[in-house]
Amino acid sequence: MDRPRTHRLRLRRAVAAVFAAATPLCLAAAAWADEAATASADAAANAAATSAADPATAVAWINTARLPLLVALVIICGSVVAGIALARSGRPLRIRRLAALDAVDEAIGRATEMGRSVLFVPGIQDMTDIQTVAGVTVLGRVARTAAEYDARLEVPTSRSIVMAAARETVQAAHFTAGRPETYNESNIYYITDEQFGYVAAVTGKMVREKPAACFYMGAFYAESLLFAENGNSIGAIQIAGTAEPSQLPFFVAACDYTLIGEEFFAASAYLSGERDQLGSVKGQDLGKLWIAAAILLGCALATAAVFVPSLAGAAASFKAILGG
Amino acid sequence: MLQRTVPIAILGLSGVILMLAYFSPLTTSWGETVLEWFNILAAVAFVLGAGNLLAVNLEKISSRRPGWAYAAITLLSFFLMLGFGLLKVGAVPNPQHPGVHLAGNYETADSPFGWIYEYVFSPLTATMFAMLAFYVASAAFRAFRAKNTESILLLGTAFVILLAQTAAGMFLTGWIPEDSAFAFLRLDWMKVAITEHIQTAGMRAITIGIALGVVATSLRLILGIDKSYLSKG
Amino acid sequence: MNARNTNDDAGQPDGCPPAARATTPAASSTTPAASAATPAASSTTPARPSLRFLWLSLAVLGASLTVFGTAMAAQDAGGTAAAQATVALSKSIGIWCAALMTIGILTFLYKDNPFYKVCESILIGVSAAYWMVNGFWSTLVPNLFGKLMPSVVREYAIPSLPVSDTPGFDMALAFVPLALGLMLLWRLAPKGGWISVWPLAFIIGTTAGIRLVASIEADLLAQASATIRPLVVMKESVLAPAAGGGSAATAEMAATAVRTVDFWGTVGAVTGVVGVLSVLSYFFFSLEHKGAVGKSARLGVWFLMITFGSAFGLTVMGRITLLAQRLEFLFKDWLGIG
Amino acid sequence: MNTNTHDRQGGGGGGSFLSRLGGLDRRWIFLAMGLSIAVPILLKLRFPEVPGPMARATFDAIESIPEGSRVLLAFDYDPASAGELQPMANAMVHHCAARGHRIVFMALWPLGKQMADATIKDVLLEFHPQYAYGTDYVQLGYKAGNEAVVKLMATDIPQQYSTDAAGAALASLPLVADVKSTTDFKLVASISAGYPGAKEWVQYANSANPEAFKLVSGSTGVQVSQLLPYYPAQMEGLLVAVKGAAEYEMLVTAAYPSADKPDLLAERLGQGRVRMGPQLVAHLLMIGLIILGNIAMVAGRSRGGAR
């Protein structure tokens, strides 16, 4: 990791300080936003969606109906940036183990021993789905390990742009692993945009070529169980990661390891090992603390309002503001 | 410079602009315009996909690798469907503009494109989708085994929900009067309690976690910390 | 955005594209439905494509298309009676084709075989072409060419193309996606392929920007706010009227209804909030799952397991309906039994 | 998260039948599932359904409004979901017609109108020939705009539907001549497969004026988790997937048998129960498989220690 240049470090620390200092500012803004929110809340009830707020309260260039959202954005992004700044300040970073990610090396090693290929499925959505972007970044880390082990990594894609992005990432991974010559573009190929055409091709290939390790990282819909069950029938180690809540039950039931929602997004930071990226994972935890505090405060207010009716107004508006 | 700093700048700039565009009424629609641009980009990029599909299959045919005949079938059906679609062969003429051939409707079952969709494409996709019924059964046998508390909870809940969804569930516990103290033992009450209180809580926490993950992933990309997409990274 | 077959995606109907529904075929045949042979021990002979079988399926494909061609020709020839007959013929050929495809896919359950590989290859070719044609006629022609050269599009393809009031601005704006698209295609050129990183950076950047704000608004805040509720739930209950109280007395008694704690309601509310917080603690990365955090994370895992078990159970009914519809098609529409 | 400690495929070994069960070839399970769906379809097996609370609430909602009142039926689905939703639509139309309600048909999905036309032909005119177009029932057809259509109909229907599906002016049809908004209906029902559908009817039509009419809905199994929170506060009745259809069918055919064509009614209003046949057998198979899997594991563990 390159030596942090002092002026850039000072700049980053300043940005983090601004965001962290923003919190008292936000509480004041929240109070001011209160009547703006309630005014717009009534407007929203009968007018069109909140995006077209009633012009009276919208200052020319800012849409006040979305002020609570802006405040939340500043707080959450501030937490992530603060996490990164924390990592840069050199303090020791403690992050818990993720079983699925420890298994990545074991799975690729097993494939190399058995002389069988590694299959990586980056999901069936396009690059406009953040899960696909996260899947391609995890592909970068898996491809680097595969390059080091000299294992054959196959990446069938369901979208042309995902194929282009995957080729970029795998080529970059081969460079970082110091083996640019082993990069073979034809291992990353497009099949079809159709959900079940892609599934038919990939499951057919699984049964014929019997890869020893299968990775499913990205956005999946009904086909998750088709991949997992066919992967299991050929005895492959299967590591899945998705943020599609409806598919997690099938991956958890049928795969060996599963990265659930947030774990999937933290995976590429974990695998990179870079301090900045691990800092952003700690930033996610900071965001969780904020949300847990907001929930506890809201519940306390709401419960108190049951016994002390006068608090009902405050409880309701807190819930409304948080709701954005 | 051109291959590293410019892409990082493009990514960071477009990310910040679209983040802020959502907050001012003047620029709210920028998000939709960019997504519309993306659809055009994706349609143009089809050439990449088609090019790769042809390269892979033609290579298989020319090198006579085992299974080359299937590559021939793929190419045959690809060109057939592409030709029927792009040239709108046999399309039903548009009532308002009978003269303009390319304005016709090519998706009804009377035109070859529509016929292939109706009798080849949709039965194949519908049957692939229906295969899930078989795999749900094999997953139930293989994966729902009580090895530790977690898997006991997993299979126990699935067991209750499956029972509650059939007449057998009502048959087994339908006789418990609804107002009695043991009403919670009724399978349909258990199903409502599980889905309404526990499943919603679990799904809510997962969604909150995912939102935080999306924020962190997006910021890592916009701030240029995660550069895995850049070759010679 | 094209429709996605999923099971819990709120926006999308969970169903498959409309299966073929038609009158029973003229030639009723006695071939039984997919008679799954008893699965002998699976001796995996190397999958050498038996060419004989391959030419048979190609012949069937060719025959059905030639018959189809005559049907189309007869229809254009305008002979109504002949057209009716041939259209019915083309429909029954279609039913046979659909039934063969359905059985072909189902045979994969027994073993990977040439019949399945033929169906898989057809599906890949047809579906890739379908999405490209769809993308061409529904996106490229109206949105890109419609802006770059509106007059040509209006004359040859879409006569009813809406006239935009700022053609010049639209044309200029349309050059951006065109330029980004050509940069992406530059990968195919031997030299200068690195330029394709620019459009990729643009796509990833815009995706990150849009999804970041949307996920905070729709998921983070909305779900946190929905979790907030009073932890003690009261219920209105009327005091039991004194024995022998006349109707006037009970009416007056109802006025002094008193609120008592609704036990089950409170348990439900507390479970909800405790559930969300314990699962959030499971997702906590900074601390190993030991001690207090370990206990609450373990409770969080139990909540997750019940959530996944329930979701699994709820989707089984949908899956079985899908297979029931395919078998109904085979029995009713193809074989005319059932 | 590592919750799976199941052994890789190909486990199982010698010894008692139970432990060999662990290595059962998956294809026996596929065969069992295939038969458990094919046989009930071929034999048209129907099992008695015990109507649950939600189906009964939907039935009561239509019973509770006075005979001959005006109802609005929205067909918000397409052929892909007809398997689960068409039986509900058929039973609901027969129920409303048997109660003498005057029915207005509409659709938020492009193919929804075709679904409504099929129901009118197969059920309404088949069993209630006395229903006349214009006075007893009207087909408004499909309008694009998703939730905007619902929002507008909550305040001003003639502006959204200036004419019926065939192009006749609303004023010329006695049933809808004086209709101003959804508040002029006693009941609104949405047969819904996704978006736009029942959720939009709750959010935009019901919350605008909650007490004006009863709202009921029929939905696919997948979508029900979004609608459960609205039941029973904002939605009086909710039919859930094929099971809800079968239960509602039993209630309607029991209460309103057809005098002259009993077997045709049993066939037309029996689709839900026919489709419930394979559901029951397949669900019992799934339950059996979970039990069998655990027995095999326990037997395998007791014979040669955990693998």
JSON list of C-alpha atoms in Angstrom, two decimals, chain D residues 4 13 28 40 63 66 68 77 81 83 92 98 102 134 164 170 173 190 202 215 226 242 248 277 286 294 304:
[
{"chain": "D", "resi": 4, "resn": "ASN", "atom": "CA", "xyz": [-24.34, -26.41, 6.38]},
{"chain": "D", "resi": 13, "resn": "GLY", "atom": "CA", "xyz": [-22.78, -46.67, 2.54]},
{"chain": "D", "resi": 28, "resn": "TRP", "atom": "CA", "xyz": [-36.09, -41.22, -7.08]},
{"chain": "D", "resi": 40, "resn": "PRO", "atom": "CA", "xyz": [-53.78, -35.91, -9.15]},
{"chain": "D", "resi": 63, "resn": "GLU", "atom": "CA", "xyz": [-72.45, -11.25, 1.40]},
{"chain": "D", "resi": 66, "resn": "PRO", "atom": "CA", "xyz": [-77.05, -5.25, 0.17]},
{"chain": "D", "resi": 68, "resn": "GLY", "atom": "CA", "xyz": [-78.03, -5.43, -6.20]},
{"chain": "D", "resi": 77, "resn": "TYR", "atom": "CA", "xyz": [-52.98, -9.92, -13.87]},
{"chain": "D", "resi": 81, "resn": "SER", "atom": "CA", "xyz": [-50.55, -15.90, -13.28]},
{"chain": "D", "resi": 83, "resn": "GLY", "atom": "CA", "xyz": [-53.19, -20.56, -12.95]},
{"chain": "D", "resi": 92, "resn": "MET", "atom": "CA", "xyz": [-66.11, -13.97, -7.37]},
{"chain": "D", "resi": 98, "resn": "ALA", "atom": "CA", "xyz": [-75.82, -14.69, -7.54]},
{"chain": "D", "resi": 102, "resn": "ARG", "atom": "CA", "xyz": [-74.30, -4.93, -10.64]},
{"chain": "D", "resi": 134, "resn": "GLY", "atom": "CA", "xyz": [-75.14, -1.50, -19.70]},
{"chain": "D", "resi": 164, "resn": "ASP", "atom": "CA", "xyz": [-66.33, 1.88, -21.84]},
{"chain": "D", "resi": 170, "resn": "LEU", "atom": "CA", "xyz": [-70.50, 6.34, -19.87]},
{"chain": "D", "resi": 173, "resn": "LEU", "atom": "CA", "xyz": [-74.87, 3.17, -19.86]},
{"chain": "D", "resi": 190, "resn": "SER", "atom": "CA", "xyz": [-58.59, -6.42, -7.13]},
{"chain": "D", "resi": 202, "resn": "VAL", "atom": "CA", "xyz": [-55.06, 0.09, -0.81]},
{"chain": "D", "resi": 215, "resn": "LEU", "atom": "CA", "xyz": [-61.89, -3.60, -0.35]},
{"chain": "D", "resi": 226, "resn": "GLN", "atom": "CA", "xyz": [-46.70, -7.34, 0.87]},
{"chain": "D", "resi": 242, "resn": "VAL", "atom": "CA", "xyz": [-54.42, -21.53, -5.17]},
{"chain": "D", "resi": 248, "resn": "TYR", "atom": "CA", "xyz": [-63.48, -19.53, -1.71]},
{"chain": "D", "resi": 277, "resn": "GLY", "atom": "CA", "xyz": [-54.96, -31.68, -5.68]},
{"chain": "D", "resi": 286, "resn": "MET", "atom": "CA", "xyz": [-42.07, -32.44, 0.90]},
{"chain": "D", "resi": 294, "resn": "ASN", "atom": "CA", "xyz": [-33.50, -36.71, 9.14]},
{"chain": "D", "resi": 304, "resn": "GLY", "atom": "CA", "xyz": [-20.60, -45.49, 11.86]}
]
